[in-house]
Amino acid sequence: MAKTTKSDNPAKTTGDPTVNSAGPFDVIVIGAGPGGYVCAIRCAQLGMKVACVEREAQLGGTCLRVGCIPSKALLTASEHYHQATSELAAFGVTCGKVSLDLKTMMAHKDKVVSDNTAGVSFLFKKNKVTHLAGTGKITAPGTVDVNGKAYKAKHIVIATGSDSADVAGVKVDEKTIVSSTGALALTKVPKTMAVIGGGYIGLEMASIWSRLGAVVTVIEFAERILPGLDKELATTAARAFKKQKIAFKVGHKVTKAKRGTVTIEPVAGGKALELAAEVILVAVGRRPHTAGLGLETVGVKTDSHGFIVTDARFASTVEGIYAIGDVTTGPMLAHKAEEEGVALAECLAGQVAEVDHDIIPAVVYTEPEIAAVGQTEQALQEAGVAYKVGKFPFSANGRARASRQIDGFAKILADEKTDQILGVHIVGAHAGTMIAEAALAMAFAATAQDIALTCHAHPTLNEALKEAALAVAGHPLHI
Ligand code: FAD
């Protein structure tokens, strides 16, 4: 195969230049986030000739560059700081004077990001995926323009992800009024911070900066934080956050924000209030990124919220064009995008593959962590489904007590007649790791009794899940 040179290919190819780089391709994926890069790798594993277009210098998308990975690097680092300043003494560990070196903390985060994004480049080379560096635009079915050069492919996959949503009247400058991207790169701890939005991104950022010393107020339009999650989870988590001195203004909307001040009003009507905020974070959700992709030219339909309309096999309204990840409907989560990327690749290879969108876990990486999979109690009640509840508090779990992490509970919702698990909701330390057991159980259509009859190692936090399963049948052992 001819080696690609700069003159015959204006898009910079940074995959293995000796393989696959010239096209035509079986598949061109636009966007190298967790949806796109995973789809490209799986297509290549299945024998397809694949290119992946990415406009940013680093591969890995929102998740690796400015989302999941950097936020978890700072959540872990800030939790260590909090532990050293406030928690370790109770274990008999005295630290002397603890100080914060924010520059080193940010350098840790940046290194984690660059190592992870470099890991995607390595995987592209290993799997012989051609990386086309530039902005992709679909000019016709089967043709993608990257920086002025047309590339042909049998299939085009749109995996262009999402951008932060705006709040009317609040202009982000990424310095004092920031999106999550700016909040992950502050160079000093603000004295005060207002977080607009009590969803998972807002709460994770609030946790980081509050642990590092900022006085944080979270403003949420709905009557409670985490409006999409089970109400009992949100209530318990809110109590824990208040103990951590994070303040909340629920049922409030922001009407104005300027450097240093945010103006809020009760949604139900009432007096406006001004809050001082050295940094204002806008975290009101994300919207699909489709601008400049040429969707109108080729006739790919979007819904009223801008998401690309697809069928269960990720096909858009135009033959040969598919969409996965944040740019389509469903939870905007990296693992949802990855699952869709794999399933689509397998469909393109002629296999039968689907994603069960009813079993996508969601995790908020605060302290305590919050994790859920399946239906909430509110959704079951609205749908008129008869269900049983089994609940177990971490305060009665030996491992949680040994770790002084007794806040929260595990809750299982099971069908009243069949005992099949319909939803699992956990708030507590390591809930995000524990939820995997619940997702696996649900994927195998397990009953609560199946979990109850499974031997769980002692002492582990997962014993709380077994006890919750026993509680569904009315006989937990340790409460
Ligand atoms: P993206 O990751 O957004 O990737 C899309 C890629 O396409 C981008 O790299 C973009 O540059 C590129 N692109 C766009 N248009 C073009 C074009 N025309 N040409 C070429 N390239 C283009 N999810 C979790 O599951 N767990 C978490 O803990 C978590 N934490 C998060 C924390 C924050 C602060 C944020 C912002 C998000 C977080 N998310 C988390 C959400 C997660 O990042 C997204 O759901 C996930 O990245 C979506 O993957 P994707 O592949 O659909 O899109």
Short mmCIF file of C-alpha atoms and ligand atoms in Angstrom, two decimals:
data_model
loop_
_atom_site.label_atom_id
_atom_site.label_comp_id
_atom_site.label_asym_id
_atom_site.label_seq_id
_atom_site.Cartn_x
_atom_site.Cartn_y
_atom_site.Cartn_z
CA MET A 1 0.00 0.00 0.00
CA ALA A 2 1.24 3.48 -0.88
CA LYS A 3 2.60 5.47 1.98
CA THR A 4 0.44 8.56 2.55
CA THR A 5 2.26 11.83 2.11
CA LYS A 6 1.26 15.33 3.09
CA SER A 7 0.77 16.45 -0.52
CA ASP A 8 -1.73 13.73 -1.43
CA ASN A 9 -3.57 13.88 1.88
CA PRO A 10 -4.22 17.26 3.46
CA ALA A 11 -5.68 15.63 6.59
CA LYS A 12 -2.81 14.53 8.81
CA THR A 13 -2.94 10.74 9.19
CA THR A 14 -1.42 9.71 12.44
CA GLY A 15 -2.30 5.99 12.47
CA ASP A 16 0.15 3.46 11.04
CA PRO A 17 0.96 5.21 7.70
CA THR A 18 1.81 1.97 5.94
CA VAL A 19 -1.59 0.44 6.45
CA ASN A 20 -5.10 1.57 5.62
CA SER A 21 -4.33 5.28 5.33
CA ALA A 22 -5.35 5.98 1.74
CA GLY A 23 -8.94 4.71 1.59
CA PRO A 24 -11.49 3.97 0.32
CA PHE A 25 -12.52 2.67 3.69
CA ASP A 26 -15.14 0.25 4.85
CA VAL A 27 -15.94 2.62 7.71
CA ILE A 28 -15.12 6.23 8.52
CA VAL A 29 -15.93 7.22 12.09
CA ILE A 30 -16.23 10.96 12.80
CA GLY A 31 -15.14 11.69 16.37
CA ALA A 32 -12.64 9.81 18.53
CA GLY A 33 -14.48 9.86 21.87
CA PRO A 34 -15.38 6.64 23.69
CA GLY A 35 -18.14 5.97 21.15
CA GLY A 36 -16.04 6.65 18.06
CA TYR A 37 -12.65 5.25 19.02
CA VAL A 38 -14.13 2.05 20.45
CA CYS A 39 -16.29 1.59 17.33
CA ALA A 40 -13.23 2.12 15.08
CA ILE A 41 -11.15 -0.42 17.04
CA ARG A 42 -13.93 -3.03 17.04
CA CYS A 43 -14.52 -2.53 13.27
CA ALA A 44 -10.78 -3.08 12.70
CA GLN A 45 -10.79 -6.19 14.91
CA LEU A 46 -13.59 -7.53 12.71
CA GLY A 47 -11.46 -7.11 9.59
CA MET A 48 -12.76 -3.79 8.28
CA LYS A 49 -10.59 -1.02 6.88
CA VAL A 50 -11.27 1.91 9.18
CA ALA A 51 -10.45 5.60 9.54
CA CYS A 52 -11.35 7.80 12.49
CA VAL A 53 -11.53 11.58 12.07
CA GLU A 54 -10.77 13.79 15.08
CA ARG A 55 -10.50 17.57 15.14
CA GLU A 56 -8.74 17.84 18.51
CA ALA A 57 -5.03 17.10 18.89
CA GLN A 58 -5.67 14.51 21.61
CA LEU A 59 -7.78 11.42 20.94
CA GLY A 60 -10.36 10.18 23.44
CA GLY A 61 -13.07 12.83 23.19
CA THR A 62 -14.77 14.70 25.99
CA CYS A 63 -14.37 11.70 28.27
CA LEU A 64 -10.59 11.46 28.20
CA ARG A 65 -9.71 15.13 27.60
CA VAL A 66 -12.19 17.21 29.62
CA GLY A 67 -14.72 14.83 31.17
CA CYS A 68 -14.70 11.52 33.00
CA ILE A 69 -10.94 11.09 33.35
CA PRO A 70 -9.72 14.56 34.44
CA SER A 71 -12.72 14.96 36.76
CA LYS A 72 -11.94 11.64 38.47
CA ALA A 73 -8.25 12.58 38.74
CA LEU A 74 -9.23 15.75 40.62
CA LEU A 75 -11.96 14.03 42.64
CA THR A 76 -9.43 11.48 43.89
CA ALA A 77 -6.74 14.09 44.54
CA SER A 78 -9.12 16.44 46.37
CA GLU A 79 -10.49 13.52 48.42
CA HIS A 80 -6.92 12.69 49.53
CA TYR A 81 -6.50 16.32 50.62
CA HIS A 82 -9.80 16.22 52.49
CA GLN A 83 -8.83 12.92 54.13
CA ALA A 84 -5.48 14.33 55.22
CA THR A 85 -6.99 17.54 56.61
CA SER A 86 -10.18 16.15 58.15
CA GLU A 87 -10.52 12.37 58.33
CA LEU A 88 -7.21 10.61 58.97
CA ALA A 89 -6.84 11.81 62.57
CA ALA A 90 -9.81 9.62 63.54
CA PHE A 91 -7.82 6.58 62.36
CA GLY A 92 -4.88 7.61 64.54
CA VAL A 93 -2.93 9.05 61.64
CA THR A 94 -1.64 12.54 62.36
CA CYS A 95 -0.25 14.49 59.46
CA GLY A 96 1.08 17.72 60.93
CA LYS A 97 0.41 20.75 58.80
CA VAL A 98 -1.21 19.72 55.52
CA SER A 99 -0.95 22.14 52.62
CA LEU A 100 -2.38 22.20 49.15
CA ASP A 101 -0.15 22.28 46.07
CA LEU A 102 -2.75 22.94 43.37
CA LYS A 103 -0.13 23.11 40.62
CA THR A 104 1.00 19.56 41.33
CA MET A 105 -2.61 18.39 41.63
CA MET A 106 -3.35 19.85 38.17
CA ALA A 107 -0.12 18.35 36.78
CA HIS A 108 -1.29 14.94 38.04
CA LYS A 109 -4.60 15.46 36.23
CA ASP A 110 -2.88 16.61 33.03
CA LYS A 111 -0.55 13.60 33.05
CA VAL A 112 -3.44 11.19 33.52
CA VAL A 113 -5.16 12.85 30.55
CA SER A 114 -2.09 12.76 28.29
CA ASP A 115 -1.29 9.13 29.21
CA ASN A 116 -4.86 8.06 28.49
CA THR A 117 -5.16 9.96 25.20
CA ALA A 118 -1.76 8.61 24.09
CA GLY A 119 -3.15 5.16 24.95
CA VAL A 120 -5.86 5.65 22.30
CA SER A 121 -3.21 6.58 19.68
CA PHE A 122 -1.36 3.38 20.63
CA LEU A 123 -4.55 1.32 20.24
CA PHE A 124 -5.21 2.88 16.82
CA LYS A 125 -1.73 1.88 15.66
CA LYS A 126 -2.04 -1.59 17.16
CA ASN A 127 -5.39 -2.17 15.42
CA LYS A 128 -4.38 -0.42 12.19
CA VAL A 129 -7.03 2.28 12.46
CA THR A 130 -6.10 5.32 10.35
CA HIS A 131 -6.37 8.54 12.30
CA LEU A 132 -7.40 11.45 10.07
CA ALA A 133 -6.56 14.61 12.01
CA GLY A 134 -8.99 17.39 11.12
CA THR A 135 -12.66 18.33 11.05
CA GLY A 136 -14.95 15.91 9.25
CA LYS A 137 -17.96 16.93 7.18
CA ILE A 138 -20.29 14.62 5.29
CA THR A 139 -20.63 15.99 1.76
CA ALA A 140 -22.64 13.05 0.35
CA PRO A 141 -23.59 9.56 1.53
CA GLY A 142 -20.29 7.65 1.46
CA THR A 143 -18.08 10.77 1.36
CA VAL A 144 -16.42 12.60 4.22
CA ASP A 145 -14.43 15.77 3.67
CA VAL A 146 -11.53 16.25 6.07
CA ASN A 147 -9.75 19.58 5.73
CA GLY A 148 -10.60 19.86 2.02
CA LYS A 149 -9.88 16.27 0.97
CA ALA A 150 -12.68 13.80 0.21
CA TYR A 151 -12.50 10.29 1.69
CA LYS A 152 -14.81 7.49 0.57
CA ALA A 153 -16.33 4.82 2.79
CA LYS A 154 -19.12 2.24 2.61
CA HIS A 155 -20.33 3.27 6.07
CA ILE A 156 -20.07 6.57 7.96
CA VAL A 157 -20.45 6.64 11.74
CA ILE A 158 -21.22 9.96 13.43
CA ALA A 159 -19.79 9.97 16.97
CA THR A 160 -19.32 13.70 17.44
CA GLY A 161 -20.50 13.80 21.05
CA SER A 162 -21.82 16.82 22.86
CA ASP A 163 -21.03 20.33 24.12
CA SER A 164 -21.97 22.05 27.39
CA ALA A 165 -25.43 23.61 27.30
CA ASP A 166 -25.76 27.36 27.95
CA VAL A 167 -27.88 29.36 30.37
CA ALA A 168 -29.55 32.42 28.88
CA GLY A 169 -27.85 35.58 30.06
CA VAL A 170 -24.71 33.80 31.30
CA LYS A 171 -21.67 34.13 29.05
CA VAL A 172 -18.92 31.58 29.66
CA ASP A 173 -15.38 33.03 29.46
CA GLU A 174 -13.67 29.95 30.99
CA LYS A 175 -12.01 32.23 33.59
CA THR A 176 -14.57 33.48 36.09
CA ILE A 177 -17.67 32.09 34.38
CA VAL A 178 -16.69 28.58 33.40
CA SER A 179 -18.02 25.37 31.88
CA SER A 180 -16.85 22.05 33.32
CA THR A 181 -13.76 22.37 31.09
CA GLY A 182 -12.74 25.62 32.82
CA ALA A 183 -13.66 24.23 36.24
CA LEU A 184 -11.15 21.41 35.68
CA ALA A 185 -8.35 23.89 35.03
CA LEU A 186 -8.68 26.66 37.64
CA THR A 187 -5.26 27.93 38.72
CA LYS A 188 -6.34 28.92 42.21
CA VAL A 189 -9.01 27.87 44.64
CA PRO A 190 -11.81 30.44 44.50
CA LYS A 191 -13.08 31.76 47.83
CA THR A 192 -16.65 31.36 46.64
CA MET A 193 -18.17 29.35 43.83
CA ALA A 194 -21.70 29.15 42.43
CA VAL A 195 -22.55 25.99 40.54
CA ILE A 196 -25.52 26.33 38.22
CA GLY A 197 -26.99 22.83 37.94
CA GLY A 198 -27.38 20.08 40.53
CA GLY A 199 -26.75 17.18 38.15
CA TYR A 200 -23.80 14.84 38.34
CA ILE A 201 -21.26 17.17 36.69
CA GLY A 202 -22.23 20.10 38.93
CA LEU A 203 -22.05 17.96 42.08
CA GLU A 204 -18.70 16.43 41.19
CA MET A 205 -17.18 19.88 40.52
CA ALA A 206 -18.82 21.26 43.69
CA SER A 207 -17.21 18.42 45.67
CA ILE A 208 -13.73 19.02 44.22
CA TRP A 209 -13.64 22.76 44.90
CA SER A 210 -15.43 22.58 48.24
CA ARG A 211 -12.89 19.98 49.48
CA LEU A 212 -10.11 22.31 48.40
CA GLY A 213 -11.57 25.21 50.40
CA ALA A 214 -14.12 27.08 48.25
CA VAL A 215 -17.49 27.99 49.78
CA VAL A 216 -19.81 26.40 47.21
CA THR A 217 -23.50 26.98 46.50
CA VAL A 218 -25.32 24.72 44.04
CA ILE A 219 -28.32 26.27 42.30
CA GLU A 220 -30.86 23.82 40.89
CA PHE A 221 -34.02 24.64 38.91
CA ALA A 222 -35.85 21.46 40.01
CA GLU A 223 -37.12 20.94 43.55
CA ARG A 224 -34.26 18.53 44.28
CA ILE A 225 -30.77 17.72 43.09
CA LEU A 226 -30.21 14.82 40.65
CA PRO A 227 -33.77 15.03 39.32
CA GLY A 228 -33.33 11.97 37.07
CA LEU A 229 -32.31 9.63 39.90
CA ASP A 230 -34.33 7.81 42.56
CA LYS A 231 -35.63 10.40 45.03
CA GLU A 232 -34.39 8.58 48.13
CA LEU A 233 -30.84 8.48 46.72
CA ALA A 234 -30.91 12.21 46.02
CA THR A 235 -32.30 13.05 49.48
CA THR A 236 -29.66 10.98 51.28
CA ALA A 237 -26.87 12.38 49.11
CA ALA A 238 -28.06 15.97 49.65
CA ARG A 239 -27.91 15.41 53.42
CA ALA A 240 -24.31 14.18 53.14
CA PHE A 241 -23.31 17.12 50.92
CA LYS A 242 -24.84 19.60 53.37
CA LYS A 243 -22.71 18.04 56.13
CA GLN A 244 -19.74 18.76 53.86
CA LYS A 245 -20.86 22.44 53.91
CA ILE A 246 -22.02 22.57 50.28
CA ALA A 247 -25.06 24.88 50.21
CA PHE A 248 -28.07 24.31 47.96
CA LYS A 249 -30.65 26.58 46.39
CA VAL A 250 -33.12 24.14 44.87
CA GLY A 251 -36.21 25.39 43.04
CA HIS A 252 -34.21 28.44 41.94
CA LYS A 253 -33.25 29.74 38.53
CA VAL A 254 -30.38 31.97 37.54
CA THR A 255 -31.51 35.14 35.84
CA LYS A 256 -28.19 36.92 35.50
CA ALA A 257 -24.52 36.30 36.05
CA LYS A 258 -21.65 38.67 35.76
CA ARG A 259 -18.09 38.51 37.03
CA GLY A 260 -18.33 37.93 40.78
CA THR A 261 -22.12 37.77 41.17
CA VAL A 262 -24.98 35.54 40.23
CA THR A 263 -28.63 36.59 40.51
CA ILE A 264 -31.17 33.87 41.31
CA GLU A 265 -34.94 33.77 41.71
CA PRO A 266 -37.30 31.13 43.13
CA VAL A 267 -38.87 29.24 40.20
CA ALA A 268 -42.26 29.51 41.90
CA GLY A 269 -41.88 33.30 42.00
CA GLY A 270 -40.53 35.53 44.72
CA LYS A 271 -37.68 37.80 45.60
CA ALA A 272 -34.47 37.77 43.57
CA LEU A 273 -31.25 37.13 45.47
CA GLU A 274 -27.66 38.02 44.65
CA LEU A 275 -24.91 35.55 45.53
CA ALA A 276 -21.24 36.48 45.55
CA ALA A 277 -19.27 33.98 43.50
CA GLU A 278 -15.65 34.42 42.51
CA VAL A 279 -16.18 31.59 40.02
CA ILE A 280 -19.50 30.66 38.44
CA LEU A 281 -19.78 27.20 36.90
CA VAL A 282 -22.43 26.51 34.28
CA ALA A 283 -23.31 22.80 34.50
CA VAL A 284 -26.86 22.55 33.20
CA GLY A 285 -26.34 19.54 30.97
CA ARG A 286 -25.01 18.90 27.51
CA ARG A 287 -26.41 19.17 24.01
CA PRO A 288 -25.59 17.02 20.97
CA HIS A 289 -22.80 18.31 18.73
CA THR A 290 -23.88 18.28 15.07
CA ALA A 291 -22.94 21.77 13.83
CA GLY A 292 -20.95 21.83 10.58
CA LEU A 293 -21.35 18.10 9.92
CA GLY A 294 -23.39 18.57 6.75
CA LEU A 295 -26.43 16.72 8.10
CA GLU A 296 -28.88 18.99 6.26
CA THR A 297 -27.06 18.44 2.95
CA VAL A 298 -27.39 14.66 3.14
CA GLY A 299 -30.78 14.59 4.87
CA VAL A 300 -29.87 13.05 8.25
CA LYS A 301 -32.77 13.86 10.60
CA THR A 302 -32.43 15.23 14.11
CA ASP A 303 -35.16 15.40 16.77
CA SER A 304 -36.50 18.54 18.46
CA HIS A 305 -33.55 18.52 20.90
CA GLY A 306 -30.96 18.16 18.13
CA PHE A 307 -30.18 14.45 18.71
CA ILE A 308 -29.64 12.36 15.56
CA VAL A 309 -32.62 10.05 15.04
CA THR A 310 -31.56 6.39 14.81
CA ASP A 311 -33.18 2.96 14.89
CA ALA A 312 -32.23 0.15 17.32
CA ARG A 313 -29.22 -0.71 15.11
CA PHE A 314 -27.95 2.92 15.12
CA ALA A 315 -28.95 3.61 11.48
CA SER A 316 -29.84 7.25 10.76
CA THR A 317 -32.51 8.27 8.29
CA VAL A 318 -29.91 8.06 5.47
CA GLU A 319 -28.63 4.68 4.29
CA GLY A 320 -24.99 4.05 5.18
CA ILE A 321 -24.88 6.75 7.89
CA TYR A 322 -25.06 5.78 11.56
CA ALA A 323 -24.84 7.61 14.87
CA ILE A 324 -23.76 6.57 18.38
CA GLY A 325 -22.99 8.10 21.78
CA ASP A 326 -23.95 11.52 23.10
CA VAL A 327 -25.08 12.72 19.67
CA THR A 328 -28.02 10.27 19.85
CA THR A 329 -30.74 9.89 22.48
CA GLY A 330 -30.21 8.08 25.80
CA PRO A 331 -28.02 8.78 28.80
CA MET A 332 -24.99 10.91 27.94
CA LEU A 333 -22.44 8.54 29.42
CA ALA A 334 -19.15 7.19 28.15
CA HIS A 335 -20.00 3.52 28.71
CA LYS A 336 -23.29 3.92 26.83
CA ALA A 337 -21.31 5.38 23.90
CA GLU A 338 -18.78 2.51 24.08
CA GLU A 339 -21.46 -0.19 24.15
CA GLU A 340 -23.12 1.40 21.13
CA GLY A 341 -19.76 1.62 19.32
CA VAL A 342 -19.13 -2.11 19.80
CA ALA A 343 -22.67 -3.15 18.90
CA LEU A 344 -22.66 -1.00 15.74
CA ALA A 345 -19.30 -2.42 14.60
CA GLU A 346 -20.67 -5.93 15.04
CA CYS A 347 -23.84 -5.04 13.10
CA LEU A 348 -21.69 -3.62 10.28
CA ALA A 349 -19.79 -6.92 10.24
CA GLY A 350 -23.07 -8.74 9.67
CA GLN A 351 -23.54 -9.92 13.24
CA VAL A 352 -26.62 -9.38 15.38
CA ALA A 353 -25.88 -6.95 18.20
CA GLU A 354 -27.92 -4.58 20.34
CA VAL A 355 -27.53 -2.49 23.46
CA ASP A 356 -29.96 -3.00 26.32
CA HIS A 357 -30.62 0.64 27.14
CA ASP A 358 -32.63 -0.39 30.23
CA ILE A 359 -29.47 -1.65 31.95
CA ILE A 360 -27.04 1.26 31.73
CA PRO A 361 -25.61 2.08 35.14
CA ALA A 362 -25.14 5.70 36.16
CA VAL A 363 -22.63 6.84 38.78
CA VAL A 364 -21.98 10.15 40.52
CA TYR A 365 -18.42 10.08 41.87
CA THR A 366 -18.99 12.27 44.91
CA GLU A 367 -18.47 11.16 48.51
CA PRO A 368 -20.64 9.23 49.17
CA GLU A 369 -20.85 7.87 45.64
CA ILE A 370 -24.28 7.51 44.08
CA ALA A 371 -25.02 4.69 41.65
CA ALA A 372 -28.11 3.35 39.97
CA VAL A 373 -29.22 0.89 37.33
CA GLY A 374 -32.72 0.15 36.03
CA GLN A 375 -35.98 1.70 37.14
CA THR A 376 -36.51 4.22 39.93
CA GLU A 377 -39.35 3.86 42.42
CA GLN A 378 -40.95 6.95 40.89
CA ALA A 379 -40.87 5.42 37.36
CA LEU A 380 -42.35 2.13 38.60
CA GLN A 381 -45.13 3.97 40.43
CA GLU A 382 -45.92 6.06 37.35
CA ALA A 383 -46.02 2.91 35.20
CA GLY A 384 -48.25 1.18 37.76
CA VAL A 385 -45.81 -1.72 38.24
CA ALA A 386 -46.22 -3.60 41.54
CA TYR A 387 -42.81 -3.99 43.19
CA LYS A 388 -41.11 -5.01 46.44
CA VAL A 389 -38.33 -3.04 48.13
CA GLY A 390 -35.35 -4.37 50.05
CA LYS A 391 -33.03 -1.85 51.68
CA PHE A 392 -29.92 -2.15 53.80
CA PRO A 393 -27.99 0.71 55.46
CA PHE A 394 -24.18 0.86 55.32
CA SER A 395 -24.25 1.71 59.04
CA ALA A 396 -24.97 -2.03 59.58
CA ASN A 397 -22.18 -3.23 57.26
CA GLY A 398 -18.96 -4.28 58.98
CA ARG A 399 -16.59 -3.11 56.26
CA ALA A 400 -18.28 0.31 56.03
CA ARG A 401 -17.91 0.71 59.80
CA ALA A 402 -14.26 -0.32 59.69
CA SER A 403 -13.69 2.36 57.05
CA ARG A 404 -15.82 5.00 58.83
CA GLN A 405 -17.99 5.22 55.69
CA ILE A 406 -21.41 4.48 57.16
CA ASP A 407 -23.52 7.01 55.21
CA GLY A 408 -26.04 5.60 52.76
CA PHE A 409 -27.78 2.39 51.78
CA ALA A 410 -28.29 -0.19 49.05
CA LYS A 411 -31.82 -0.64 47.74
CA ILE A 412 -33.21 -3.32 45.44
CA LEU A 413 -36.54 -3.02 43.67
CA ALA A 414 -37.97 -6.33 42.49
CA ASP A 415 -41.15 -7.30 40.68
CA GLU A 416 -43.80 -8.18 43.25
CA LYS A 417 -44.81 -11.42 41.53
CA THR A 418 -41.72 -12.71 39.73
CA ASP A 419 -39.03 -11.27 42.09
CA GLN A 420 -37.04 -10.16 38.98
CA ILE A 421 -34.79 -7.21 39.79
CA LEU A 422 -36.15 -4.01 38.23
CA GLY A 423 -33.77 -1.44 39.69
CA VAL A 424 -30.87 -1.07 42.12
CA HIS A 425 -29.96 2.20 43.84
CA ILE A 426 -26.93 2.66 46.04
CA VAL A 427 -25.61 5.70 47.88
CA GLY A 428 -22.43 5.09 49.83
CA ALA A 429 -18.69 4.66 49.53
CA HIS A 430 -17.69 2.74 46.38
CA ALA A 431 -21.30 2.57 45.15
CA GLY A 432 -19.95 3.02 41.60
CA THR A 433 -17.98 -0.21 41.88
CA MET A 434 -20.77 -2.08 43.63
CA ILE A 435 -23.35 -1.29 40.94
CA ALA A 436 -21.55 -3.63 38.49
CA GLU A 437 -22.88 -6.63 40.42
CA ALA A 438 -26.42 -5.28 40.07
CA ALA A 439 -26.01 -4.58 36.32
CA LEU A 440 -24.67 -8.10 35.77
CA ALA A 441 -27.56 -9.59 37.73
CA MET A 442 -30.07 -7.60 35.70
CA ALA A 443 -28.38 -8.56 32.41
CA PHE A 444 -29.07 -12.20 33.34
CA ALA A 445 -32.65 -11.34 34.41
CA ALA A 446 -31.77 -12.35 37.97
CA THR A 447 -34.24 -12.30 40.83
CA ALA A 448 -33.52 -10.71 44.19
CA GLN A 449 -33.33 -14.26 45.53
CA ASP A 450 -30.47 -15.02 43.11
CA ILE A 451 -28.40 -12.29 44.78
CA ALA A 452 -29.53 -13.40 48.23
CA LEU A 453 -28.42 -16.99 47.54
CA THR A 454 -25.00 -15.94 46.18
CA CYS A 455 -22.13 -16.17 48.66
CA HIS A 456 -20.59 -12.70 49.07
CA ALA A 457 -17.09 -12.34 50.54
CA HIS A 458 -16.87 -10.94 54.04
CA PRO A 459 -16.21 -8.21 55.00
CA THR A 460 -17.15 -6.34 51.83
CA LEU A 461 -19.45 -3.46 51.01
CA ASN A 462 -21.22 -5.75 48.51
CA GLU A 463 -22.63 -7.67 51.45
CA ALA A 464 -25.02 -4.71 51.74
CA LEU A 465 -26.43 -5.71 48.34
CA LYS A 466 -26.93 -9.30 49.49
CA GLU A 467 -28.63 -8.01 52.64
CA ALA A 468 -30.86 -5.73 50.54
CA ALA A 469 -31.80 -8.80 48.48
CA LEU A 470 -32.60 -10.70 51.69
CA ALA A 471 -34.66 -7.68 52.78
CA VAL A 472 -36.74 -7.98 49.59
CA ALA A 473 -37.87 -11.37 50.97
CA GLY A 474 -38.35 -9.86 54.41
CA HIS A 475 -35.48 -11.52 56.30
CA PRO A 476 -32.23 -9.50 56.29
CA LEU A 477 -29.74 -10.98 58.77
CA HIS A 478 -27.97 -7.92 60.14
CA ILE A 479 -30.75 -5.41 60.80
P1 FAD B 1 -17.29 12.68 22.89
O1 FAD B 1 -16.51 12.05 23.95
O2 FAD B 1 -17.81 14.06 23.11
O3 FAD B 1 -16.36 12.68 21.61
C1 FAD B 1 -16.73 13.29 20.41
C2 FAD B 1 -15.47 13.64 19.66
O4 FAD B 1 -15.82 14.08 18.35
C3 FAD B 1 -14.70 14.80 20.27
O5 FAD B 1 -13.36 14.41 20.48
C4 FAD B 1 -14.79 15.93 19.25
O6 FAD B 1 -13.63 16.71 19.19
C5 FAD B 1 -14.97 15.13 17.98
N1 FAD B 1 -15.64 15.87 16.90
C6 FAD B 1 -16.81 16.55 16.95
N2 FAD B 1 -17.13 17.03 15.73
C7 FAD B 1 -16.15 16.63 14.89
C8 FAD B 1 -15.92 16.80 13.52
N3 FAD B 1 -16.81 17.43 12.73
N4 FAD B 1 -14.80 16.27 12.99
C9 FAD B 1 -13.90 15.61 13.76
N5 FAD B 1 -14.06 15.41 15.07
C10 FAD B 1 -15.19 15.91 15.63
N6 FAD B 1 -19.52 9.91 31.48
C11 FAD B 1 -19.39 8.78 32.21
O7 FAD B 1 -19.84 7.72 31.78
N7 FAD B 1 -18.77 8.79 33.43
C12 FAD B 1 -18.26 9.92 33.96
O8 FAD B 1 -17.71 9.90 35.06
C13 FAD B 1 -18.38 11.12 33.22
N8 FAD B 1 -17.88 12.28 33.71
C14 FAD B 1 -17.96 13.41 32.95
C15 FAD B 1 -17.45 14.58 33.48
C16 FAD B 1 -17.53 15.75 32.74
C17 FAD B 1 -16.94 17.01 33.31
C18 FAD B 1 -18.11 15.75 31.44
C19 FAD B 1 -18.17 17.00 30.63
C20 FAD B 1 -18.63 14.58 30.92
C21 FAD B 1 -18.57 13.40 31.67
N9 FAD B 1 -19.11 12.21 31.20
C22 FAD B 1 -19.02 11.07 31.95
C23 FAD B 1 -19.81 12.14 29.90
C24 FAD B 1 -18.90 11.52 28.83
O9 FAD B 1 -17.74 12.30 28.73
C25 FAD B 1 -19.62 11.48 27.50
O10 FAD B 1 -20.85 10.80 27.66
C26 FAD B 1 -18.80 10.74 26.47
O11 FAD B 1 -17.57 11.38 26.26
C27 FAD B 1 -19.56 10.67 25.14
O12 FAD B 1 -18.78 10.00 24.22
P2 FAD B 1 -18.94 10.28 22.66
O13 FAD B 1 -17.95 9.39 21.99
O14 FAD B 1 -20.35 10.18 22.26
O15 FAD B 1 -18.54 11.81 22.45
#
